[in-house]
Short mmCIF file of the C-alpha atoms (twelve columns), coordinates in Angstrom:
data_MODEL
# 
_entry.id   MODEL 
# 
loop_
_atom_site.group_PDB 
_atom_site.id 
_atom_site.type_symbol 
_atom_site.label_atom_id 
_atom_site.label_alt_id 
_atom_site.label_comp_id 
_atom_site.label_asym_id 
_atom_site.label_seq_id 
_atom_site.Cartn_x 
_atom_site.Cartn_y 
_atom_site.Cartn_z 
_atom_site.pdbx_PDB_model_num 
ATOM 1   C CA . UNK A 1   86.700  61.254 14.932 1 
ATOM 2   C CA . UNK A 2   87.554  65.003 13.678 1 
ATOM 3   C CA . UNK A 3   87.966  65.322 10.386 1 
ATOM 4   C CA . UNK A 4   90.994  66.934 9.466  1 
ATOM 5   C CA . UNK A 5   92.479  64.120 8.303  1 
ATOM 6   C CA . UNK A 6   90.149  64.234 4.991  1 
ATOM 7   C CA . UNK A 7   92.567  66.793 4.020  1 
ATOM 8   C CA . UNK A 8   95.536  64.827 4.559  1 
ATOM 9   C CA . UNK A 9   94.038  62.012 2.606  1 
ATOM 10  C CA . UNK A 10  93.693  64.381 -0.667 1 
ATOM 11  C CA . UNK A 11  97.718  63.619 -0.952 1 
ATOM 12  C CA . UNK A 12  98.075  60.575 -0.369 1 
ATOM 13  C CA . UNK A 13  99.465  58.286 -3.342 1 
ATOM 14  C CA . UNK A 14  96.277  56.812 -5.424 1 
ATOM 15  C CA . UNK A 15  95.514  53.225 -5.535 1 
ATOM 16  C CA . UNK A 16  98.430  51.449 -7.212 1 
ATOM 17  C CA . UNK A 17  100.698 53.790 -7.462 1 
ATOM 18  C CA . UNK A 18  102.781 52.174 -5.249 1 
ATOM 19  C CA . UNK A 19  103.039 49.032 -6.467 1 
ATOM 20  C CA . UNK A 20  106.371 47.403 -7.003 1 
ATOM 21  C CA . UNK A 21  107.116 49.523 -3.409 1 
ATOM 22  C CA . UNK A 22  108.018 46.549 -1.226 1 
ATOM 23  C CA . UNK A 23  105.978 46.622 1.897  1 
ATOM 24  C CA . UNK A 24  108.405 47.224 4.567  1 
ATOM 25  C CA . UNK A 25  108.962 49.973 2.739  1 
ATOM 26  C CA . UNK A 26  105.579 51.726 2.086  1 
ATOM 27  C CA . UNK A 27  104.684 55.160 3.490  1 
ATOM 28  C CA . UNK A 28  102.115 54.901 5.840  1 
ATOM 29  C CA . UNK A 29  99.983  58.368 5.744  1 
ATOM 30  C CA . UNK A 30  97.006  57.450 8.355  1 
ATOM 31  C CA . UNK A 31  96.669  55.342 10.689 1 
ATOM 32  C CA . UNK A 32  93.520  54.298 12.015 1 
ATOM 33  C CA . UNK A 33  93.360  52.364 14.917 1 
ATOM 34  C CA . UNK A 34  90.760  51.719 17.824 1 
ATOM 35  C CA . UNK A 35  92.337  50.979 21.695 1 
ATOM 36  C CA . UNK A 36  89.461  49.178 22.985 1 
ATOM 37  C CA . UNK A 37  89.999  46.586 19.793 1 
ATOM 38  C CA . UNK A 38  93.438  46.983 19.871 1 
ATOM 39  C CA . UNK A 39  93.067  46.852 16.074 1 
ATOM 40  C CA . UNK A 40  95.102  49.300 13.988 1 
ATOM 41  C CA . UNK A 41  94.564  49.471 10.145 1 
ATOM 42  C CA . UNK A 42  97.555  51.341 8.490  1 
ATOM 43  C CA . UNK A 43  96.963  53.396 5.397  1 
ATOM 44  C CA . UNK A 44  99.534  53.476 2.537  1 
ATOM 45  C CA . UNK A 45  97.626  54.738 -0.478 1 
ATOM 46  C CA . UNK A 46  93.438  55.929 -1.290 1 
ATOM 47  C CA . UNK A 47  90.728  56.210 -3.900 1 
ATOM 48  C CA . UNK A 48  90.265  59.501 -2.183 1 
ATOM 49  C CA . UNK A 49  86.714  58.521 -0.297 1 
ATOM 50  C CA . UNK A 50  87.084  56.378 1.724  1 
ATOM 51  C CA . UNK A 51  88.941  53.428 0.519  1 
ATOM 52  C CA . UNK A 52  92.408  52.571 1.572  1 
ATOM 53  C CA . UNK A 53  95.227  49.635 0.947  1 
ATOM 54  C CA . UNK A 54  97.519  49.349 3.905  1 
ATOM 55  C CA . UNK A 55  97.971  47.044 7.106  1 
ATOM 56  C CA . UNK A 56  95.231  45.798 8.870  1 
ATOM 57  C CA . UNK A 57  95.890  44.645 12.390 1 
ATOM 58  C CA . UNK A 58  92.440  43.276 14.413 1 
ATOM 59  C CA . UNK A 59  92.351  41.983 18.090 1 
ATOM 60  C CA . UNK A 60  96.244  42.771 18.728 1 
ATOM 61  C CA . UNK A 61  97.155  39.822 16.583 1 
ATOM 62  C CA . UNK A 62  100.350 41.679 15.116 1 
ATOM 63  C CA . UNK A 63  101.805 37.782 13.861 1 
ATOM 64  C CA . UNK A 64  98.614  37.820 11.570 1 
ATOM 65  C CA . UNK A 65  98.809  41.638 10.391 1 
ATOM 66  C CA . UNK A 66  97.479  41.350 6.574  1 
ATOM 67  C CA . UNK A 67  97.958  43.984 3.392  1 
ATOM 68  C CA . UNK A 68  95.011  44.422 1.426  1 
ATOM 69  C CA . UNK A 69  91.783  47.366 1.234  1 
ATOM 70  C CA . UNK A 70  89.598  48.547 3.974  1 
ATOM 71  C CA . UNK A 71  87.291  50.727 4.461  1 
ATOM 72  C CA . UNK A 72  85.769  53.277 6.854  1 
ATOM 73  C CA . UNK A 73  82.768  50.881 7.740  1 
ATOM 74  C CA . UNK A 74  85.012  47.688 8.010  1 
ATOM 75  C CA . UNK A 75  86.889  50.093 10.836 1 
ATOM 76  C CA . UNK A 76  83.550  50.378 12.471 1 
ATOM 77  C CA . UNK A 77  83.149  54.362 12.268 1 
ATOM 78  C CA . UNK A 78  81.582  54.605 16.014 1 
ATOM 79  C CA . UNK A 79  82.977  56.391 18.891 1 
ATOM 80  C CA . UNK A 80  86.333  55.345 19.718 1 
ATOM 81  C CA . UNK A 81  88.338  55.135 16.238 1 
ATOM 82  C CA . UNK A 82  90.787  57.640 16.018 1 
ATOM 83  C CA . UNK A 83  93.391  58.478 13.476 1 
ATOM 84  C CA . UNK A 84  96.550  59.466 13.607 1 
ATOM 85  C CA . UNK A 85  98.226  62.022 10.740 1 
ATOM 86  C CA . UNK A 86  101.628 62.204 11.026 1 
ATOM 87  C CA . UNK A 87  103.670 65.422 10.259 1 
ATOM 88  C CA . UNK A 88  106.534 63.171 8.309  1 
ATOM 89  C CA . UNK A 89  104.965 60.187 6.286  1 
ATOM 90  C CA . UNK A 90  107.061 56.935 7.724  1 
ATOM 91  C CA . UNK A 91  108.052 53.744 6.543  1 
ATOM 92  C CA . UNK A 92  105.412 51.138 7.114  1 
ATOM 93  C CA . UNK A 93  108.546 48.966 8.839  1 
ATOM 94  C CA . UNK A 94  108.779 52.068 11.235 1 
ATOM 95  C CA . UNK A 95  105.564 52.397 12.224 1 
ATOM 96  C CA . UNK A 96  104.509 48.628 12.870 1 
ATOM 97  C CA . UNK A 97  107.747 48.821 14.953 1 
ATOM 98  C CA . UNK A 98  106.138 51.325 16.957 1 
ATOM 99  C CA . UNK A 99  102.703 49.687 17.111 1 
ATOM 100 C CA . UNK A 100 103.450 46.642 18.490 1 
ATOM 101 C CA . UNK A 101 105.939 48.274 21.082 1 
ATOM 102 C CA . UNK A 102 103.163 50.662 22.521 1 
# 
């Protein structure tokens, strides 16, 4: 995993910032996700190193998808996680949508 995303991190919202932000509609800055899992964790705000509060998808279960913190070594930081920085920060809503259709 390259790290260029670090720097996209830096402006993401802070933890709790968002709050009061329903979840559907939540901008979702990173998203982290690993195919061989099939587990996506989707990252709406940061501390800034390393821990996130977003959408955690594991084992392609998308009816169980849970809000709540993770971090890089609950993603298993091995070979295969990637993560995706978007040019336009989207809509949590719109990017489960997408998720669960790939």
């Amino acid at each position: 995993m390259a790290d260029g995303w670090r720097e996209h991190e830096a402006e993401m919202p802070r933890i709790g910032e968002t709050d009061g932000v329903p979840f559907e509609d939540k901008e979702i800055w990173l998203h982290f996700f690993r195919l061989d899992l099939d587990s996506h964790w989707m990252a709406a705000e940061s501390n800034g190193r390393g821990l996130y509060f977003g959408c955690v998808v594991l084992d392609g279960d998308f009816g169980k998808a849970e809000w709540g913190y993770f971090t890089h070594a609950e993603m298993g930081i091995a070979p295969g996680l990637m993560v995706l920085c978007r040019e336009a920060v989207k809509r949590f809503e719109d990017v489960f949508a997408e998720v669960v259709a790939e």
